[in-house]
Short mmCIF file of C-alpha atoms and ligand atoms in Angstrom, two decimals:
data_model
loop_
_atom_site.label_atom_id
_atom_site.label_comp_id
_atom_site.label_asym_id
_atom_site.label_seq_id
_atom_site.Cartn_x
_atom_site.Cartn_y
_atom_site.Cartn_z
CA MET A 398 -0.14 0.02 0.02
CA ASP A 399 1.14 3.50 -0.78
CA ILE A 400 0.07 6.45 1.23
CA LEU A 401 -0.55 9.88 -0.05
CA LEU A 402 -0.91 12.68 2.66
CA GLY A 403 -0.30 16.42 3.31
CA LEU A 404 2.94 17.74 4.80
CA GLN A 405 1.73 21.31 6.02
CA TRP A 406 -1.54 22.49 7.32
CA GLY A 407 -3.90 20.79 4.86
CA ASP A 408 -5.11 22.02 1.41
CA GLU A 409 -1.90 21.03 -0.17
CA GLY A 410 -3.73 19.75 -3.26
CA LYS A 411 -4.19 16.07 -2.00
CA GLY A 412 -7.69 15.61 -4.12
CA LYS A 413 -6.04 16.73 -7.13
CA ILE A 414 -3.07 14.47 -7.00
CA VAL A 415 -5.05 11.26 -6.02
CA ASP A 416 -7.49 11.68 -8.79
CA PHE A 417 -4.25 12.03 -10.91
CA LEU A 418 -2.62 8.92 -9.60
CA ALA A 419 -5.79 7.09 -9.22
CA PRO A 420 -5.37 4.95 -12.31
CA LYS A 421 -2.34 3.29 -11.02
CA TYR A 422 -4.09 1.92 -8.27
CA ASP A 423 -7.05 -0.46 -7.69
CA ILE A 424 -8.15 0.79 -4.50
CA ILE A 425 -8.41 4.41 -3.01
CA ALA A 426 -8.87 4.59 0.78
CA ARG A 427 -9.64 7.39 2.99
CA PHE A 428 -8.23 6.50 6.56
CA GLN A 429 -8.96 9.59 8.82
CA GLY A 430 -10.66 12.91 9.23
CA GLY A 431 -14.13 13.47 7.86
CA PRO A 432 -16.15 16.16 6.51
CA ASN A 433 -13.86 18.67 7.56
CA ALA A 434 -11.65 17.70 4.53
CA GLY A 435 -12.09 19.60 0.97
CA HIS A 436 -10.70 17.92 -1.73
CA THR A 437 -10.90 19.88 -4.90
CA LEU A 438 -10.48 18.24 -8.55
CA HIS A 439 -10.49 19.81 -11.81
CA PHE A 440 -10.98 17.96 -14.99
CA ASP A 441 -12.61 18.33 -18.38
CA GLY A 442 -13.27 22.01 -17.61
CA LYS A 443 -15.23 21.12 -14.44
CA LYS A 444 -14.28 21.44 -10.76
CA HIS A 445 -15.65 18.98 -7.89
CA VAL A 446 -15.14 19.32 -4.41
CA LEU A 447 -15.18 16.15 -2.23
CA HIS A 448 -15.40 16.01 1.70
CA GLN A 449 -15.91 12.53 2.68
CA ILE A 450 -15.68 10.46 -0.58
CA PRO A 451 -12.19 9.33 -1.61
CA SER A 452 -10.72 11.22 -4.80
CA GLY A 453 -10.80 8.28 -7.02
CA ILE A 454 -14.37 8.42 -7.21
CA PHE A 455 -14.34 9.60 -10.62
CA HIS A 456 -12.66 6.36 -11.98
CA THR A 457 -15.36 3.85 -12.19
CA GLN A 458 -12.96 1.00 -12.28
CA ILE A 459 -11.49 1.64 -8.95
CA GLN A 460 -12.69 0.85 -5.74
CA ASN A 461 -13.01 3.49 -3.11
CA ILE A 462 -13.03 3.07 0.49
CA ILE A 463 -14.08 5.03 3.59
CA GLY A 464 -12.10 3.64 6.12
CA ASN A 465 -12.81 2.95 9.88
CA GLY A 466 -10.52 5.87 10.83
CA VAL A 467 -12.84 8.25 9.32
CA VAL A 468 -15.81 9.99 11.11
CA PHE A 469 -18.82 10.12 8.76
CA ASP A 470 -21.54 12.07 8.60
CA PRO A 471 -24.27 10.63 6.87
CA VAL A 472 -26.15 13.86 5.86
CA ILE A 473 -23.21 15.47 4.17
CA PHE A 474 -22.51 11.97 2.64
CA LYS A 475 -26.02 11.86 1.11
CA THR A 476 -25.55 15.56 -0.44
CA GLU A 477 -22.30 14.44 -1.94
CA ILE A 478 -23.43 11.34 -3.18
CA GLN A 479 -26.68 12.92 -4.80
CA LYS A 480 -24.12 15.48 -6.79
CA LEU A 481 -21.93 12.73 -8.06
CA GLN A 482 -25.47 10.94 -9.05
CA ASP A 483 -26.37 14.25 -10.99
CA ARG A 484 -22.95 13.86 -12.85
CA GLY A 485 -23.86 10.13 -14.03
CA LEU A 486 -21.91 8.41 -11.48
CA VAL A 487 -23.33 5.14 -9.91
CA PRO A 488 -21.41 5.33 -6.54
CA THR A 489 -23.13 2.21 -4.99
CA ARG A 490 -21.03 0.30 -7.09
CA ASN A 491 -17.49 1.33 -6.50
CA LEU A 492 -17.74 2.85 -3.15
CA PHE A 493 -17.69 0.98 0.18
CA ILE A 494 -17.91 1.88 4.02
CA SER A 495 -15.96 0.64 6.85
CA LYS A 496 -18.90 -0.51 9.35
CA LYS A 497 -16.21 0.52 12.16
CA ALA A 498 -15.96 4.22 10.87
CA GLN A 499 -17.74 6.39 13.69
CA VAL A 500 -20.87 8.19 12.80
CA ILE A 501 -21.25 12.04 13.29
CA LEU A 502 -24.68 12.66 14.67
CA PRO A 503 -26.28 16.18 14.37
CA THR A 504 -25.64 16.78 17.94
CA HIS A 505 -21.88 16.24 17.50
CA ARG A 506 -22.25 19.27 15.19
CA MET A 507 -23.88 21.44 17.94
CA LEU A 508 -21.26 20.20 20.56
CA ASP A 509 -18.52 21.49 18.32
CA ALA A 510 -20.01 24.73 17.69
CA ALA A 511 -20.71 24.87 21.55
CA GLN A 512 -17.15 23.96 22.55
CA GLU A 513 -15.73 26.19 19.94
CA ARG A 514 -17.93 29.04 21.53
CA ASN A 515 -16.83 28.25 25.06
CA LYS A 516 -12.99 28.66 24.04
CA GLY A 517 -13.54 32.22 23.42
CA LYS A 518 -10.43 33.95 21.73
CA ASP A 519 -8.74 30.74 21.99
CA LYS A 520 -10.83 28.74 19.47
CA ILE A 521 -9.49 26.25 17.06
CA GLY A 522 -11.16 27.67 13.98
CA SER A 523 -12.89 24.38 13.58
CA THR A 524 -14.74 23.53 10.52
CA LEU A 525 -17.70 22.91 12.60
CA LYS A 526 -18.43 19.39 11.29
CA GLY A 527 -18.55 17.78 14.53
CA ILE A 528 -15.20 16.05 13.97
CA SER A 529 -13.72 16.53 17.63
CA PRO A 530 -16.76 15.61 19.25
CA ALA A 531 -17.27 12.36 17.04
CA TYR A 532 -13.74 11.37 17.87
CA GLN A 533 -14.07 12.01 21.73
CA ASP A 534 -16.99 9.87 21.80
CA LYS A 535 -15.04 7.20 20.02
CA ILE A 536 -11.86 7.53 22.42
CA ALA A 537 -14.64 7.42 25.23
CA ARG A 538 -15.91 4.11 23.87
CA ALA A 539 -19.37 5.77 23.24
CA GLY A 540 -19.57 6.44 19.83
CA LEU A 541 -22.14 5.07 17.17
CA ARG A 542 -20.43 3.01 14.43
CA VAL A 543 -21.50 2.97 10.68
CA GLY A 544 -22.12 -0.82 11.36
CA ASP A 545 -24.69 0.35 14.07
CA LEU A 546 -26.79 2.06 11.56
CA PHE A 547 -27.69 -1.37 9.67
CA GLU A 548 -29.04 -2.67 12.85
CA ASP A 549 -32.82 -3.10 14.12
CA ASP A 550 -31.72 -1.48 17.68
CA PHE A 551 -30.33 1.57 15.73
CA GLU A 552 -32.78 4.07 16.98
CA ASP A 553 -32.03 2.85 20.73
CA ARG A 554 -28.52 3.27 20.31
CA TYR A 555 -28.93 6.77 18.85
CA ASP A 556 -31.48 7.88 21.72
CA ARG A 557 -28.77 7.07 24.20
CA SER A 558 -26.36 9.09 22.67
CA LEU A 559 -28.79 11.65 21.96
CA LYS A 560 -29.71 11.97 25.64
CA ARG A 561 -25.89 12.13 26.62
CA HIS A 562 -25.07 14.90 24.10
CA LEU A 563 -28.33 16.92 25.39
CA GLN A 564 -27.26 16.74 28.70
CA MET A 565 -23.78 18.07 27.67
CA LEU A 566 -25.33 21.04 25.55
CA GLN A 567 -27.28 22.13 28.41
CA THR A 568 -24.21 22.32 30.63
CA LEU A 569 -22.44 24.19 27.58
CA GLY A 570 -25.53 26.87 27.63
CA TYR A 571 -26.34 25.72 23.96
CA GLU A 572 -29.74 26.23 22.56
CA VAL A 573 -31.05 23.05 21.00
CA ASP A 574 -33.16 23.02 17.77
CA LEU A 575 -33.13 19.63 16.81
CA ALA A 576 -36.15 18.73 14.49
CA GLN A 577 -34.88 19.82 11.06
CA GLU A 578 -31.45 18.26 11.75
CA GLN A 579 -32.79 15.20 13.18
CA ALA A 580 -35.11 14.54 10.12
CA ALA A 581 -32.36 15.02 7.63
CA PHE A 582 -30.53 12.62 9.60
CA PHE A 583 -32.86 9.90 9.97
CA SER A 584 -33.36 10.50 6.02
CA ALA A 585 -29.77 10.32 5.15
CA VAL A 586 -29.51 6.81 7.24
CA LYS A 587 -32.15 5.29 5.04
CA PHE A 588 -30.05 6.37 2.16
CA LEU A 589 -26.98 5.16 3.36
CA ARG A 590 -28.16 1.63 3.71
CA GLU A 591 -28.31 1.39 -0.03
CA PHE A 592 -24.35 1.15 0.34
CA LYS A 593 -22.35 -1.67 1.39
CA GLY A 594 -20.98 -1.62 4.82
CA ILE A 595 -17.73 -3.60 4.87
CA ASN A 596 -15.37 -4.80 7.29
CA SER A 597 -12.65 -2.76 5.26
CA GLU A 598 -9.66 -4.31 6.89
CA TYR A 599 -10.49 -7.54 5.20
CA MET A 600 -11.12 -6.04 2.02
CA ILE A 601 -8.04 -4.44 1.65
CA SER A 602 -6.13 -7.30 3.22
CA LYS A 603 -7.29 -9.63 0.48
CA ALA A 604 -6.67 -7.10 -2.18
CA LEU A 605 -2.96 -6.78 -1.02
CA ASP A 606 -2.56 -10.54 -1.04
CA GLU A 607 -3.79 -10.75 -4.80
CA GLY A 608 -1.35 -8.30 -5.77
CA LYS A 609 -3.75 -5.50 -6.06
CA SER A 610 -2.29 -1.80 -5.34
CA VAL A 611 -4.19 0.45 -2.60
CA LEU A 612 -3.30 4.28 -2.20
CA ALA A 613 -4.38 5.56 1.29
CA GLU A 614 -5.28 9.20 0.98
CA GLY A 615 -5.10 11.36 3.82
CA ALA A 616 -7.05 14.59 4.85
CA GLN A 617 -5.66 17.66 6.82
CA GLY A 618 -1.85 17.42 6.96
CA THR A 619 0.97 16.68 9.21
CA LEU A 620 0.88 19.92 10.93
CA LEU A 621 -2.75 19.41 12.37
CA ASP A 622 -2.02 15.65 13.35
CA ILE A 623 -3.23 15.38 17.15
CA ASP A 624 -0.04 14.25 18.27
CA PHE A 625 2.85 16.12 16.20
CA GLY A 626 0.59 19.29 15.00
CA SER A 627 0.62 22.67 16.59
CA TYR A 628 -1.50 21.31 19.46
CA PRO A 629 -4.02 22.51 20.66
CA PHE A 630 -4.52 24.26 17.30
CA VAL A 631 -4.87 20.63 15.47
CA THR A 632 -7.68 18.11 14.22
CA SER A 633 -8.38 15.25 16.31
CA SER A 634 -7.14 12.36 14.38
CA ASN A 635 -3.48 11.07 13.39
CA THR A 636 -3.07 12.64 9.70
CA THR A 637 0.39 11.06 9.61
CA ALA A 638 1.39 7.80 8.07
CA SER A 639 0.86 5.84 11.30
CA GLY A 640 -2.65 7.05 10.93
CA ALA A 641 -3.08 5.11 7.63
CA CYS A 642 -2.11 1.65 9.33
CA SER A 643 -4.85 2.20 12.17
CA GLY A 644 -7.30 3.96 9.99
CA LEU A 645 -7.51 1.09 7.48
CA GLY A 646 -6.16 -1.69 9.53
CA VAL A 647 -3.17 -2.28 7.45
CA ALA A 648 0.28 -3.53 9.05
CA PRO A 649 3.14 -1.20 8.98
CA ASN A 650 5.25 -3.83 6.82
CA ARG A 651 2.74 -3.51 3.88
CA ILE A 652 3.45 0.24 3.35
CA LYS A 653 5.49 0.65 0.31
CA LYS A 654 5.75 4.54 -0.78
CA VAL A 655 4.60 7.56 1.49
CA LEU A 656 4.15 10.33 -0.99
CA GLY A 657 4.09 13.79 0.71
CA ILE A 658 2.69 16.59 -0.72
CA PHE A 659 3.48 20.19 -0.20
CA LYS A 660 2.67 23.63 -1.58
CA ALA A 661 5.73 25.49 -2.72
CA TYR A 662 4.90 28.15 -0.28
CA CYS A 663 2.34 27.68 3.10
CA THR A 664 -0.98 28.07 4.07
CA ARG A 665 -3.13 27.69 6.87
CA VAL A 666 -6.87 28.15 7.78
CA GLY A 667 -8.30 28.35 11.54
CA SER A 668 -6.39 29.42 14.35
CA GLY A 669 -2.69 28.55 15.62
CA PRO A 670 0.81 29.23 14.86
CA PHE A 671 2.15 29.61 11.39
CA PRO A 672 6.00 30.85 11.82
CA THR A 673 6.17 32.23 8.09
CA GLU A 674 2.83 33.77 7.72
CA LEU A 675 3.14 36.82 5.91
CA HIS A 676 0.71 39.70 7.21
CA ASP A 677 1.81 42.25 4.41
CA LYS A 678 0.92 42.62 0.48
CA THR A 679 3.02 39.61 -0.26
CA GLY A 680 0.53 37.26 1.79
CA GLU A 681 -2.08 39.17 0.36
CA LYS A 682 -0.65 38.58 -3.29
CA LEU A 683 0.02 34.60 -2.51
CA ARG A 684 -3.37 34.32 -1.34
CA GLU A 685 -4.78 36.19 -4.76
CA GLN A 686 -2.75 34.19 -6.97
CA GLY A 687 -3.28 30.81 -5.29
CA ALA A 688 -7.12 31.65 -4.93
CA GLU A 689 -6.66 30.61 -1.21
CA PHE A 690 -10.02 30.12 0.12
CA GLY A 691 -11.24 27.17 2.00
CA ALA A 692 -12.80 24.58 0.15
CA THR A 693 -15.14 23.51 2.98
CA THR A 694 -15.63 26.97 4.70
CA GLY A 695 -14.80 29.40 2.03
CA ARG A 696 -12.63 30.93 4.62
CA PRO A 697 -9.51 33.11 3.48
CA ARG A 698 -6.33 31.02 4.06
CA ARG A 699 -3.30 32.29 5.64
CA CYS A 700 -0.32 32.58 3.51
CA GLY A 701 3.36 32.68 3.77
CA TRP A 702 7.07 31.49 2.58
CA LEU A 703 7.57 27.60 2.28
CA ASP A 704 9.05 26.74 6.01
CA LEU A 705 11.60 23.96 5.68
CA PRO A 706 12.19 23.07 9.48
CA ALA A 707 8.21 22.37 9.30
CA LEU A 708 8.65 20.40 6.09
CA ARG A 709 11.78 18.35 7.44
CA TYR A 710 9.79 17.57 10.57
CA ALA A 711 7.31 16.36 8.28
CA VAL A 712 9.24 14.20 6.29
CA MET A 713 10.65 12.38 9.45
CA ILE A 714 7.46 12.05 10.83
CA ASN A 715 5.90 10.08 7.95
CA GLY A 716 9.03 8.60 6.32
CA VAL A 717 8.13 10.36 3.28
CA THR A 718 9.76 8.61 0.26
CA GLU A 719 8.67 11.11 -2.46
CA LEU A 720 7.70 14.71 -2.45
CA LEU A 721 5.21 16.30 -4.60
CA MET A 722 5.35 20.16 -5.00
CA MET A 723 2.21 21.77 -5.62
CA LYS A 724 0.83 25.09 -6.84
CA THR A 725 4.43 26.11 -8.22
CA ASP A 726 2.59 28.41 -10.70
CA VAL A 727 1.50 30.40 -7.81
CA LEU A 728 5.13 31.77 -7.23
CA SER A 729 5.00 32.55 -10.95
CA ALA A 730 3.78 35.92 -10.18
CA PHE A 731 7.20 36.88 -7.91
CA ASP A 732 9.99 38.07 -9.10
CA GLN A 733 11.94 36.86 -5.90
CA VAL A 734 10.43 34.12 -3.29
CA GLU A 735 11.88 32.96 -0.17
CA ILE A 736 12.30 29.87 1.82
CA CYS A 737 12.50 29.78 5.56
CA THR A 738 15.86 27.64 6.13
CA HIS A 739 16.05 27.72 10.11
CA TYR A 740 14.55 29.58 13.04
CA GLU A 741 15.96 32.17 15.32
CA LEU A 742 15.05 31.88 19.01
CA PRO A 743 14.67 34.22 21.64
CA ASP A 744 18.19 33.77 23.12
CA GLY A 745 19.57 34.72 19.41
CA SER A 746 20.40 31.11 18.80
CA HIS A 747 19.55 29.26 15.59
CA THR A 748 17.44 25.99 15.41
CA GLN A 749 16.42 23.60 12.45
CA GLU A 750 13.91 21.94 15.08
CA LEU A 751 10.46 22.77 15.68
CA PRO A 752 10.18 24.01 19.52
CA TYR A 753 8.04 21.94 21.62
CA ASP A 754 5.39 24.65 22.15
CA LEU A 755 5.29 26.42 18.68
CA CYS A 756 2.40 28.48 20.50
CA GLU A 757 4.30 30.01 23.17
CA THR A 758 8.01 30.10 21.85
CA GLU A 759 8.46 33.16 19.75
CA ILE A 760 10.73 32.13 16.86
CA LYS A 761 12.02 34.48 13.94
CA PRO A 762 12.22 32.59 10.67
CA ILE A 763 15.31 33.29 8.70
CA TYR A 764 14.99 33.04 5.00
CA GLN A 765 17.00 32.52 1.87
CA LYS A 766 15.99 34.24 -1.39
CA PHE A 767 15.50 32.74 -4.89
CA GLU A 768 15.07 34.41 -8.21
CA GLY A 769 11.67 33.76 -9.83
CA TRP A 770 11.20 31.79 -12.69
CA GLY A 771 8.22 33.30 -14.70
CA SER A 772 5.17 31.67 -15.96
CA ILE A 773 5.60 27.68 -16.53
CA PRO A 774 4.46 26.57 -20.30
CA LYS A 775 1.55 24.27 -20.03
CA ASN A 776 3.25 21.87 -22.52
CA VAL A 777 5.99 21.27 -20.51
CA GLU A 778 7.28 17.56 -20.67
CA LYS A 779 10.25 17.17 -18.64
CA PHE A 780 11.88 18.58 -15.41
CA GLU A 781 14.88 19.48 -17.37
CA ASP A 782 12.70 21.93 -19.41
CA LEU A 783 11.75 23.80 -16.48
CA HIS A 784 13.09 27.26 -15.91
CA PRO A 785 16.65 27.10 -14.46
CA ASN A 786 15.57 28.90 -11.39
CA LEU A 787 12.74 26.86 -10.69
CA GLN A 788 15.22 24.00 -10.96
CA LYS A 789 17.36 25.50 -8.35
CA TYR A 790 14.29 25.88 -6.16
CA ILE A 791 13.43 22.27 -6.26
CA ALA A 792 17.05 21.31 -6.08
CA PHE A 793 17.43 23.21 -2.72
CA VAL A 794 14.24 21.80 -1.12
CA GLU A 795 15.40 18.25 -2.07
CA ALA A 796 18.73 18.65 -0.34
CA GLN A 797 17.39 20.46 2.44
CA THR A 798 14.80 17.51 2.93
CA GLY A 799 16.94 14.76 1.49
CA VAL A 800 14.03 13.37 -0.69
CA GLY A 801 13.41 13.62 -4.37
CA ILE A 802 10.58 15.58 -5.74
CA SER A 803 8.91 13.36 -7.99
CA LEU A 804 5.97 15.74 -9.23
CA ILE A 805 5.44 19.10 -9.86
CA SER A 806 1.89 20.54 -10.10
CA PHE A 807 1.56 23.95 -12.02
CA GLY A 808 -2.20 24.43 -11.91
CA PRO A 809 -5.55 23.04 -10.52
CA ASP A 810 -6.18 20.89 -13.59
CA ARG A 811 -5.47 17.17 -14.03
CA THR A 812 -3.23 17.91 -17.12
CA GLU A 813 -1.24 20.39 -15.22
CA THR A 814 0.97 18.19 -13.62
CA LEU A 815 4.66 17.19 -14.69
CA MET A 816 6.03 13.83 -13.06
CA ARG A 817 10.04 13.12 -13.37
P1 GDP B 912 -6.68 19.22 -0.54
O1 GDP B 912 -7.47 19.44 0.53
O2 GDP B 912 -5.11 18.76 -0.20
O3 GDP B 912 -7.29 18.30 -1.40
O4 GDP B 912 -6.43 20.66 -1.14
P2 GDP B 912 -7.79 21.84 -1.54
O5 GDP B 912 -8.56 21.13 -2.80
O6 GDP B 912 -8.72 22.00 -0.24
O7 GDP B 912 -6.89 23.13 -1.85
C1 GDP B 912 -6.05 23.14 -3.06
C2 GDP B 912 -6.43 24.07 -4.00
O8 GDP B 912 -5.64 24.44 -4.76
C3 GDP B 912 -7.79 23.60 -4.89
O9 GDP B 912 -8.72 24.82 -5.13
C4 GDP B 912 -7.05 23.23 -5.98
O10 GDP B 912 -8.03 23.06 -7.21
C5 GDP B 912 -5.97 24.06 -6.33
N1 GDP B 912 -4.80 23.19 -6.96
C6 GDP B 912 -4.32 22.49 -6.74
N2 GDP B 912 -3.10 22.06 -7.55
C7 GDP B 912 -2.89 23.35 -7.90
C8 GDP B 912 -1.64 23.89 -8.61
O11 GDP B 912 -0.65 23.01 -9.14
N3 GDP B 912 -1.95 25.26 -9.13
C9 GDP B 912 -2.78 25.84 -8.98
N4 GDP B 912 -2.92 27.26 -9.07
N5 GDP B 912 -3.90 25.43 -8.23
C10 GDP B 912 -3.98 24.42 -7.62
P1 IMO B 913 -7.89 19.07 3.71
O1 IMO B 913 -8.32 17.73 3.87
C1 IMO B 913 -7.06 22.65 6.09
C2 IMO B 913 -8.40 22.84 10.29
C3 IMO B 913 -9.43 23.83 10.73
C4 IMO B 913 -9.26 24.07 12.15
C5 IMO B 913 -8.56 22.72 12.51
C6 IMO B 913 -9.59 21.97 13.50
O2 IMO B 913 -9.10 19.79 2.77
O3 IMO B 913 -6.78 19.21 3.73
P2 IMO B 913 -11.70 20.65 12.66
O4 IMO B 913 -12.84 20.85 11.96
O5 IMO B 913 -10.98 19.22 12.25
O6 IMO B 913 -11.98 20.44 14.11
O7 IMO B 913 -10.79 21.96 12.48
O8 IMO B 913 -8.15 22.03 11.73
N1 IMO B 913 -8.79 21.82 9.17
C7 IMO B 913 -8.21 21.98 8.03
N2 IMO B 913 -7.25 22.58 7.33
N3 IMO B 913 -7.76 21.52 5.57
C8 IMO B 913 -8.27 20.47 5.85
O9 IMO B 913 -8.71 19.71 5.35
C9 IMO B 913 -8.58 20.94 7.55
N4 IMO B 913 -9.49 20.20 8.15
C10 IMO B 913 -9.62 20.73 9.35
O10 IMO B 913 -9.57 25.19 9.96
O11 IMO B 913 -8.08 24.82 12.17
MG1 MG B 914 -8.73 21.10 1.20
#
């Protein structure tokens, strides 16, 4: 199994590349996160945004799996599926859902809103999709799983969760208006029953035994990982390579490539530390050129230069075997671009490591400048044909991370992709 995952704060372009690489694989499987993800695909002049559905869905010969590590919202699922059906797809044929995936209930979304509100100025900037409360229930061993939705006593199980959640919401001072949301939920559960709930760990293991190839599709990014991200400003799952093992039930010795995807610069949406963030015109220009607005919430993304200490950290945590550099075209608009090579600490010393508490430690990024490379011709066929300044940029990142860059993306469309 190969893994493709984000090395930054999410939105690196995972959806585009999973869709691009999908024809090489038999199975594409999501292993964590849920509808907080927004994965954008562009092909044949159309744009598609996927939230919970793996980005291989447009390739009808490929099996797509929503793994056990995912938190799954039936309501959002129904909307997503209906959009795909409108485009002529028949997802009941090639989409499978792990019975062990946790279910997001309407009250999880309310708890998310209530918990965020009570954090005040320390709010995480959650997508408010109920991700954290759903994972809280999973860890508390109180969650409902997709398999439960197919059981006769499902409504009893739901009622027990509802009672508990309503008590919590009352304590948080959150006014609950459930009628509409609950109706939508039950309608979505009925809709979901047309799909195949599976033991995905067996399906994937058998496929691997038969010599089939599987690509695990990450959501969010390494710096949003619950253990290794900028805690507490993180999401509630392991977005890193180990998350693919636990989120799909695949043993570590079956992992082959780890494809680490990063933007040629950095973005972040929501609160939390971002060492290379630019609060000036350059940051605004990055946002404009890169159309940096969230695919799930529409929020403007914070922008800054590429952060090598953070990238090296992500390479280390994930055991990245290949790097994929995205949105290279966005930097075409700059005569000069910069890369942060290390940080200066308050005592004047320099470090290449991320400090324990990125939130509290004042670090000053130290930059190296690179000359720009102008626009990238659409018909570029080889790395060697890229502008020498871009080749220098690539070689520098490779030398600094110790990992080769095997793919360059220079536009949102499937075709705007160059492989080495
Ligand atoms: P994901 O969450 O990692 O799948 O990424 P998103 O879809 O949230 O955000 C990436 C955005 O960049 C989307 O709007 C993509 O269409 C767009 N995109 C992807 N690759 C490129 C690229 O190489 N150049 C440009 N300009 N846009 C890109
Ligand atoms: P994709 O898969 C970017 C951010 C939120 C917030 C924090 C916690 O499209 O890359 P959550 O809703 O998980 O409780 O939010 O994580 N976040 C993302 N940022 N891309 C994503 O997914 C994200 N999913 C969550 O903005 O700061
Ligand atoms: Mg996204």
